[in-house]
Coordinates of C-alpha atoms in Angstrom, one line a residue:
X8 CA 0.0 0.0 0.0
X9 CA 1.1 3.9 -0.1
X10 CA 3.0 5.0 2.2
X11 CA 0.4 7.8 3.2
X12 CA -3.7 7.5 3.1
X13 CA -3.9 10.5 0.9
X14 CA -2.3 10.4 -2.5
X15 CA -1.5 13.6 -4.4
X16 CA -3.2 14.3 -8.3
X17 CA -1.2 15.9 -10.7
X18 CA -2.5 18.2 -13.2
X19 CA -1.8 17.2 -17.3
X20 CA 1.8 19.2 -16.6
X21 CA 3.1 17.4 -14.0
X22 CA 1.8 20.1 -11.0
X23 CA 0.7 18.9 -8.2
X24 CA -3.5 19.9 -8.0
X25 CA -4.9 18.1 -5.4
X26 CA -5.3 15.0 -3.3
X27 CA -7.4 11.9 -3.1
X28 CA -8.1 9.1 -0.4
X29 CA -6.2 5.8 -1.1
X30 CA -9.0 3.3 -2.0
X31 CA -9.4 0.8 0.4
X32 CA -9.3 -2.0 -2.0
X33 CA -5.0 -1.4 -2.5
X34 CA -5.0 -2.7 0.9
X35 CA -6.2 -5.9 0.0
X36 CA -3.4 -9.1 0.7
X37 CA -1.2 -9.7 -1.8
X38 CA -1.3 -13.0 -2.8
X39 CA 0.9 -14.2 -5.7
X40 CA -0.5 -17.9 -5.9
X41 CA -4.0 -17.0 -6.3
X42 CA -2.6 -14.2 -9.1
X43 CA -1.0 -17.2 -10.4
X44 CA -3.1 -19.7 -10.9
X45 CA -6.3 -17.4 -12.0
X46 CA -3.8 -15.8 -14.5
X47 CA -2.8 -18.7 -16.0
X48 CA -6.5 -20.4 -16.6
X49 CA -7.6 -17.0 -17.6
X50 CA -4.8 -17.1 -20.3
X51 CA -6.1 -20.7 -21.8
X52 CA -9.4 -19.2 -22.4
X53 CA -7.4 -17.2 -25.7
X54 CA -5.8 -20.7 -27.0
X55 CA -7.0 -21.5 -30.8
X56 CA -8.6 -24.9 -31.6
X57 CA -5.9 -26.8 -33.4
X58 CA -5.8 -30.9 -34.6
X59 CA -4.0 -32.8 -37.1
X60 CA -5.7 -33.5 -40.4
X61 CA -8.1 -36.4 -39.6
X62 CA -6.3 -38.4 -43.1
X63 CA -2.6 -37.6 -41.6
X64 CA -0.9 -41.1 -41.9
X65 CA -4.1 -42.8 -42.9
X66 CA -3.4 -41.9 -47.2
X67 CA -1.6 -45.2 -48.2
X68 CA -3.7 -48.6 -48.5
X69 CA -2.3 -51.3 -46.3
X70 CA -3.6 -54.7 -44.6
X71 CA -3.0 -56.9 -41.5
X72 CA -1.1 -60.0 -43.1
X73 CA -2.9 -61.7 -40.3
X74 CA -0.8 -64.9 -38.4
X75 CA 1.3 -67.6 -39.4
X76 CA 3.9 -65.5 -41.2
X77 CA 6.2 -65.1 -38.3
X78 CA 5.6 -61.4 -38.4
X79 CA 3.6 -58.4 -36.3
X80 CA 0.0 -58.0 -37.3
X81 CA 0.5 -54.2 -38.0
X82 CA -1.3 -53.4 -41.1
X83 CA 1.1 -53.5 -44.2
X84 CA 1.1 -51.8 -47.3
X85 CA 0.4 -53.9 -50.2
X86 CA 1.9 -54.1 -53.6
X87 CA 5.0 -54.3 -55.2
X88 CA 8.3 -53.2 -57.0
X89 CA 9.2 -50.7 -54.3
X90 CA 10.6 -51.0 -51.2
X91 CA 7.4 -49.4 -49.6
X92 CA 5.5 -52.4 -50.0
X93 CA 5.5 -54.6 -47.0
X94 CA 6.6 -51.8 -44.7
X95 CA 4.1 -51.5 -41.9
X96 CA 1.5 -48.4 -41.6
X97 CA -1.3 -46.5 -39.8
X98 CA 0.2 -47.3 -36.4
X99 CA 1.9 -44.9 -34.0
X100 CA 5.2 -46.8 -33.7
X101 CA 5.3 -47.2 -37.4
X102 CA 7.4 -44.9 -40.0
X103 CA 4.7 -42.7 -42.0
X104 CA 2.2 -43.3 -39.5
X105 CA -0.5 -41.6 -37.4
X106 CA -0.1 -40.4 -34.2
X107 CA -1.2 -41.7 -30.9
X108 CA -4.7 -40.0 -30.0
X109 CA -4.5 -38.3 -32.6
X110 CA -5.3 -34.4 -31.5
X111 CA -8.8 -33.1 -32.2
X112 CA -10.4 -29.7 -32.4
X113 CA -13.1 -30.5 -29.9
X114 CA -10.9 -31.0 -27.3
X115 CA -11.5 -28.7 -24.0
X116 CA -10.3 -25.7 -24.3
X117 CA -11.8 -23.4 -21.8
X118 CA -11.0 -22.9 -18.2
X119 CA -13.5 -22.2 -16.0
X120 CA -12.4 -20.2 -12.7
X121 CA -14.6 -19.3 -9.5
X122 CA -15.5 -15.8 -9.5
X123 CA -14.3 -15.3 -6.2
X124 CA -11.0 -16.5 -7.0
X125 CA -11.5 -14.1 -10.2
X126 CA -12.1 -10.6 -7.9
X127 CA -9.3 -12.0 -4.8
X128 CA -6.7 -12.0 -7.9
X129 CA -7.6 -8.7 -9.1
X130 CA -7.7 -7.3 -5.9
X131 CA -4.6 -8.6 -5.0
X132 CA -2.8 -6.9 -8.5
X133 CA -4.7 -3.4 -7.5
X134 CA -2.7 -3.9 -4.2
X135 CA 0.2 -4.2 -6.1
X136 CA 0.3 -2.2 -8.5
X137 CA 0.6 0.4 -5.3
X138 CA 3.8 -0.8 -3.8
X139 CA 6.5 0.7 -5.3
X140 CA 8.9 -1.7 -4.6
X141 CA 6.8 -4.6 -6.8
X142 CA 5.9 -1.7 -9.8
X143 CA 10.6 -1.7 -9.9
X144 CA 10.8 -5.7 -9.4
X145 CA 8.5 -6.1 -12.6
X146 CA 11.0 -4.1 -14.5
X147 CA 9.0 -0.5 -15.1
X148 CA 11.1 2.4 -14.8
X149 CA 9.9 4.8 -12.2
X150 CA 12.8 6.5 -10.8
X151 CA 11.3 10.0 -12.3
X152 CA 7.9 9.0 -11.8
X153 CA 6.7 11.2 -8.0
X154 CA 4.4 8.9 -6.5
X155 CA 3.0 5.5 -6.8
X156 CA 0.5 4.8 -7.5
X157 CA -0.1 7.5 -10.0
X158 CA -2.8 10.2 -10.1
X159 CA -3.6 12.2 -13.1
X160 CA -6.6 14.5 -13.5
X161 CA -9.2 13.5 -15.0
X162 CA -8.4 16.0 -18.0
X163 CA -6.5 12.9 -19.1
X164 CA -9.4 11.1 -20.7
X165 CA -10.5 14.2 -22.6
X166 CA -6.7 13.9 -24.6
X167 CA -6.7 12.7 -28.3
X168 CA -3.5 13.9 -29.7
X169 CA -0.7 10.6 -29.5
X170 CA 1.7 13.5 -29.2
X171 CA 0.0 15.4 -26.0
X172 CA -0.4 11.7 -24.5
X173 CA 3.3 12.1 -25.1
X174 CA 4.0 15.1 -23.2
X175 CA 1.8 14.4 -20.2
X176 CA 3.7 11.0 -19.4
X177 CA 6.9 12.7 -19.9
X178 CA 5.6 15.7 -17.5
X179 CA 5.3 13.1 -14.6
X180 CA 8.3 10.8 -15.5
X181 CA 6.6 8.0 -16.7
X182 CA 7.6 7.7 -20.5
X183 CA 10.9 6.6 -19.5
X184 CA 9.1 3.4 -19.3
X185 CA 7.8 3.6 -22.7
X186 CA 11.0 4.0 -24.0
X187 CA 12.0 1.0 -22.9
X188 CA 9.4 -1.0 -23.7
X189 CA 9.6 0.7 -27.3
X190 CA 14.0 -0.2 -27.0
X191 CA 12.9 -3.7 -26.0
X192 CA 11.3 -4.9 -29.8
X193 CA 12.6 -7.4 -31.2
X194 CA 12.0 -10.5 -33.8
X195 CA 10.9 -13.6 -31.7
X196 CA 12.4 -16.8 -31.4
X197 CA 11.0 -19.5 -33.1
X198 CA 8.1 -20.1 -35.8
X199 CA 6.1 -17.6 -34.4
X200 CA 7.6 -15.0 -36.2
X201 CA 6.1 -16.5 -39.4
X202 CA 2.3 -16.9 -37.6
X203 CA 1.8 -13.1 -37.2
X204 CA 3.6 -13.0 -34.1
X205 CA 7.3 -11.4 -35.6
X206 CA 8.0 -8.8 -32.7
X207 CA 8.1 -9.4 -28.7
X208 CA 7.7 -6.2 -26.7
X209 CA 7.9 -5.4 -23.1
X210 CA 4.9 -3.8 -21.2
X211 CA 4.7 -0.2 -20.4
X212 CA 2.5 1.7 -18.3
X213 CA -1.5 0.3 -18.4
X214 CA -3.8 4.0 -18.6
X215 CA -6.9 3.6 -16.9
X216 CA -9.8 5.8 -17.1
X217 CA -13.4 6.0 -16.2
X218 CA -14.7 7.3 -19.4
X219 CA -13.5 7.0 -22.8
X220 CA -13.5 10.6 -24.0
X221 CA -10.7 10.2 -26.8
X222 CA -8.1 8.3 -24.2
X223 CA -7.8 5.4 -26.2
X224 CA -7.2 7.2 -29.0
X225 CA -4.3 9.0 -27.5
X226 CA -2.8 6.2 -26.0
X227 CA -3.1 2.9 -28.1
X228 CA -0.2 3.6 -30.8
X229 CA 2.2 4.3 -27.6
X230 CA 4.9 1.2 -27.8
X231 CA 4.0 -1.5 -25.0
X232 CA 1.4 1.1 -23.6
X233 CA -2.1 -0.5 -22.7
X234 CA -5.6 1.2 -22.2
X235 CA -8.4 -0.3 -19.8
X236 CA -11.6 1.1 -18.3
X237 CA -12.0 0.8 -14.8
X238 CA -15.2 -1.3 -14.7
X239 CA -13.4 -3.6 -16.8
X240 CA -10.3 -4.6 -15.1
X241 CA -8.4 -7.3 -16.4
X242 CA -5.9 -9.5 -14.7
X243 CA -4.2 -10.3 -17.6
X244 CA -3.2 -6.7 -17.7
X245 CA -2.6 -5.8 -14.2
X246 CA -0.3 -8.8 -13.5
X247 CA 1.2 -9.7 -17.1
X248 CA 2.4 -13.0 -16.8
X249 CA 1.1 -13.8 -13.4
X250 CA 3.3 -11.1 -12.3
X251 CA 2.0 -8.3 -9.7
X252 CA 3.4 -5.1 -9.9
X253 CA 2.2 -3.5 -13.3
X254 CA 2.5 0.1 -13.5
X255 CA -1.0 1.9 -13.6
X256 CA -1.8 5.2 -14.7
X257 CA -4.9 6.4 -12.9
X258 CA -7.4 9.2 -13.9
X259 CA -8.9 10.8 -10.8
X260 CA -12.9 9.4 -11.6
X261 CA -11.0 6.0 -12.0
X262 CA -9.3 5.6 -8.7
X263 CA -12.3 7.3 -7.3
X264 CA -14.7 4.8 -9.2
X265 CA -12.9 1.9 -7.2
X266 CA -14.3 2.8 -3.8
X267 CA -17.7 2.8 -4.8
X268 CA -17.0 -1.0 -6.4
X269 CA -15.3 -2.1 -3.3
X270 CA -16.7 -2.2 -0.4
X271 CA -19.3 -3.7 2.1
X272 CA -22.7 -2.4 0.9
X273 CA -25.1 -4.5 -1.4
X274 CA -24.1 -4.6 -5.0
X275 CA -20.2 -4.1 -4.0
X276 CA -17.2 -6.4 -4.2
X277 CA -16.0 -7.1 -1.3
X278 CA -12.7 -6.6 -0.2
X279 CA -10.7 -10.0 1.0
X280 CA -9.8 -9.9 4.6
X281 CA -5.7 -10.6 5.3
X282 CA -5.5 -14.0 7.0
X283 CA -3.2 -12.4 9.4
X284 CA -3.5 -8.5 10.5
X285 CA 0.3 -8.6 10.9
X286 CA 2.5 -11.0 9.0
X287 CA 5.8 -10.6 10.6
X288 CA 6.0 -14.0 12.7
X289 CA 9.2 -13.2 14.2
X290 CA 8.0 -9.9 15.4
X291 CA 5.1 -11.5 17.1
X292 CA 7.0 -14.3 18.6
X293 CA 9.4 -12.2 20.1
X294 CA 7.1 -10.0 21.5
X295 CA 6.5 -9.6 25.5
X296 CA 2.9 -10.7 25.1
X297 CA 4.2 -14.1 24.0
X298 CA 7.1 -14.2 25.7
X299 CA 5.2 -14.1 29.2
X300 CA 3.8 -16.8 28.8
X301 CA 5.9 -19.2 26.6
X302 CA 7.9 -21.8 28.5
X303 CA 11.8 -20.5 29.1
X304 CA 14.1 -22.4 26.2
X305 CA 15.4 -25.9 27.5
X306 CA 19.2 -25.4 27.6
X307 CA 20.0 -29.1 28.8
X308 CA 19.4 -30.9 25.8
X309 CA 19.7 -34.9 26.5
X310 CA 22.9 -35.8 24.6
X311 CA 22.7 -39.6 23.4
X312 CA 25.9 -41.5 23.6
X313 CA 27.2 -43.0 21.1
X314 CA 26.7 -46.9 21.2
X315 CA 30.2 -48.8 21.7
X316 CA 31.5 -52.3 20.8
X317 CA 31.2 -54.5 24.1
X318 CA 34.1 -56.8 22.7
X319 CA 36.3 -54.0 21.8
X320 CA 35.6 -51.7 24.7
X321 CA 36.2 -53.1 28.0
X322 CA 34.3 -50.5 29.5
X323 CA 31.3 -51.4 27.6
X324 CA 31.9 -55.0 28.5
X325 CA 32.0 -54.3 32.1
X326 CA 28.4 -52.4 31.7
X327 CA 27.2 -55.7 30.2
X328 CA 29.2 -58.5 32.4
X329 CA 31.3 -57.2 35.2
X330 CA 32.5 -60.8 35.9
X331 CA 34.2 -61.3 32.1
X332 CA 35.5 -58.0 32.6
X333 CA 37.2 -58.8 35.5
X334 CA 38.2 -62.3 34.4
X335 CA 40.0 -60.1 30.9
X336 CA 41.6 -57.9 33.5
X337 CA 43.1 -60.6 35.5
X338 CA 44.4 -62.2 32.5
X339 CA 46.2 -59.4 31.6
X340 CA 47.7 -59.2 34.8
X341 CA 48.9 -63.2 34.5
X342 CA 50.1 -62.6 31.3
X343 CA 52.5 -59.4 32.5
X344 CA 53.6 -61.1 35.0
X345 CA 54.2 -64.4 32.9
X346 CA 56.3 -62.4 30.7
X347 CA 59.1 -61.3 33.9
X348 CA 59.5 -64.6 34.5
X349 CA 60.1 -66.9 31.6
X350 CA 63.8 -67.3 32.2
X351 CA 63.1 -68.4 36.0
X352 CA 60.2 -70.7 34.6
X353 CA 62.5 -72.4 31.4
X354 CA 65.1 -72.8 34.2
X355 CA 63.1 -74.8 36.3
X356 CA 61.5 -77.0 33.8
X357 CA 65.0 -77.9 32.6
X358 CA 66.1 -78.4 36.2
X359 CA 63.7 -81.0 36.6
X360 CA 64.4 -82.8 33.4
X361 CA 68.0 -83.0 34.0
X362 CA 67.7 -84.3 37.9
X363 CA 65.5 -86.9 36.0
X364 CA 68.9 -87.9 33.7
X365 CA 71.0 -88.5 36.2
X366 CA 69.4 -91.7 37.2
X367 CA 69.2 -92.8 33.4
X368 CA 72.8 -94.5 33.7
X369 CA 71.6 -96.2 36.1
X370 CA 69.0 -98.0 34.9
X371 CA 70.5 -98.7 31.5
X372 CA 72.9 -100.5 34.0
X373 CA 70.1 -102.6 36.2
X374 CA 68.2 -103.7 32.8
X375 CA 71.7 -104.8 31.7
X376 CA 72.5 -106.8 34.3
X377 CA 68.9 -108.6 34.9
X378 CA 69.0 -109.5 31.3
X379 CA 72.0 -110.8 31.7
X380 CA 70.5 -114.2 33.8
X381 CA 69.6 -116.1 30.7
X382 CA 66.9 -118.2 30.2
X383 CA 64.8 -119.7 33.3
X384 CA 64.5 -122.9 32.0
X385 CA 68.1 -123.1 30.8
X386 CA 68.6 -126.0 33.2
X387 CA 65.4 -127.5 33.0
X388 CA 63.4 -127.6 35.9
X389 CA 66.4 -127.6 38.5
X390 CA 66.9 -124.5 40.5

């Protein structure tokens, strides 16, 4: 919305001459996804009918060979002498064929859209079209232009000279914005250019008056300049492209003219109500209001540890089984103190085997001599 409730009129020479209230209806919400949406089933409703020929890839004579020839029952083109003959036909997947579903003039075409949606979009653009900040993001220049929106008197829609329509913008700063919508043509990309759509052009400002008193006259052969009457709104022109932000040029008996269609009385639109009086969440969070009565912010956030390997980490195991802890422990310990005392231990094994040698002599010497005796029965039976 403007920054001030009043907004200033300025006379066909770029005085100011008065002031005017700011319709309420430019304090509508803004809201670019209904703009969206509404503008772009609005813009299907201008789509022309198109279909292929109903005889496109249906001109040659061909026949199903039927089965029992090893090959697809797709239709084939009869005949012969040319390599053409045999090749399949009609179907989509075939060379010189028709396409799937094939397209058909009676298709549907139109869009319908719920009126409400219709008057919330337009509304919405109006609201727009009053913040300077959106008119600059959609590319118009306005850095001469004194106030936005822009007032004009209503003299304005009494002009029929191109020329004087000429001087008046340029009195207020707004055909800066003409000029570069006229420095913008150019030949379009693509086949358009040969379907009587050669030049592309960027939009300029959009005039609108109450009463058509020569202003379309005046105004239409300005480059990327467009004309509307008040009671006529149109979203494709106040958000081009689904864009908000157009720049409007307003005659006095038009911007007066929207009050008495907006409104709360019988007959009038109405004007949508903002889902939220202030949007600025942060603002409201932060405020004391909320902040009374919010619970203070937790600080001692659990920390989760992370979940260790019981047979790598002996802590871990101990958590699970003390006992095999301390069993691992105490191994540990035997095999330290094992490794002191290896020398002692080899020492005393070997003692023992050698005390056990000493005494092998000897009983090499006792078998020796018992075995010495003989036979028992060497002598018979005499002892």
């Amino acid at each position: 919305m403007a920054a001030r409730p009043l907004l200033s009129v300025y006379s066909l020479t770029g005085d100011k001459s008065g002031e005017t209230p700011l319709p309420a209806v430019m304090t509508a919400p803004l809201r670019p996804d209904i703009v969206q949406f509404v503008h772009t089933n609005m813009n299907k409703n201008n789509r022309q009918a198109f279909a292929v020929s109903l005889r496109a890839g249906k001109d040659v004579s061909a026949k199903s060979w039927g089965t029992g020839r090893a090959v697809a029952r797709v239709a084939r083109v009869g005949g012969g002498g040319t390599s053409r003959s045999g090749q399949g036909a009609f179907g989509n997947m075939c060379r010189g064929g028709r396409m799937f579903a094939p397209t058909k003039t009676w298709r549907k075409w139109n869009k319908k859209i719920n009126i409400t949606q219709k008057r919330y979009a337009v509304a919405s653009a109006l609201a727009a079209s009053a913040i300077p900040s959106l008119v600059m993001a959609r590319g118009h220049k306005i850095d001469q232009v004194p106030e936005i929106p822009l007032v004009m008197d209503t003299g304005i829609e009494s002009t029929k000279k191109t020329s004087t329509a000429k001087a008046i913008l340029a009195s207020v700063g707004a055909f800066e914005d003409v000029e570069k919508a006229a420095d913008s043509k150019q030949i379009r990309a693509g086949k358009g250019k040969m379907r009587n759509r050669r030049f592309t052009l960027r939009r300029g400002p959009l005039v609108i008056y109450a009463n058509n008193d020569g202003v379309e006259q005046a105004f239409r052969n300005l480059p990327g300049v467009e004309i509307c009457c008040v009671d006529r709104l149109n979203l494709l022109q106040l958000a081009p492209g689904g864009h908000m932000g157009r720049f409007c040029v307003w005659s006095e008996a038009a911007i007066k003219a929207l009050d008495a269609m907006y409104g709360t009385e019988e007959g009038q639109k109405r004007i949508p109500a903002a889902a939220m009086v202030n949007a600025d969440l942060a603002r409201i969070i932060n405020s004391d209001e909320i902040q009374s009565v919010v619970n203070p912010a937790k600080m001692n956030n659990v920390r989760y540890l992370r979940k260790k390997n019981a047979i790598k980490n002996s802590k871990a195991l101990a958590m699970l089984n003390p006992y095999a802890a301390a069993a691992r422990a105490s191994e540990t310990r035997a095999m330290e103190a094992r490794v002191g005392k290896k020398a002692e231990t080899l020492a005393k094994h070997r003692a023992v085997r050698t005390s056990k040698k000493q005494f092998k002599a000897q009983g090499k010497e006792f078998y020796a001599k018992v075995s010495a005796q003989g036979d028992v029965c060497a002598n018979g039976f005499d002892m």
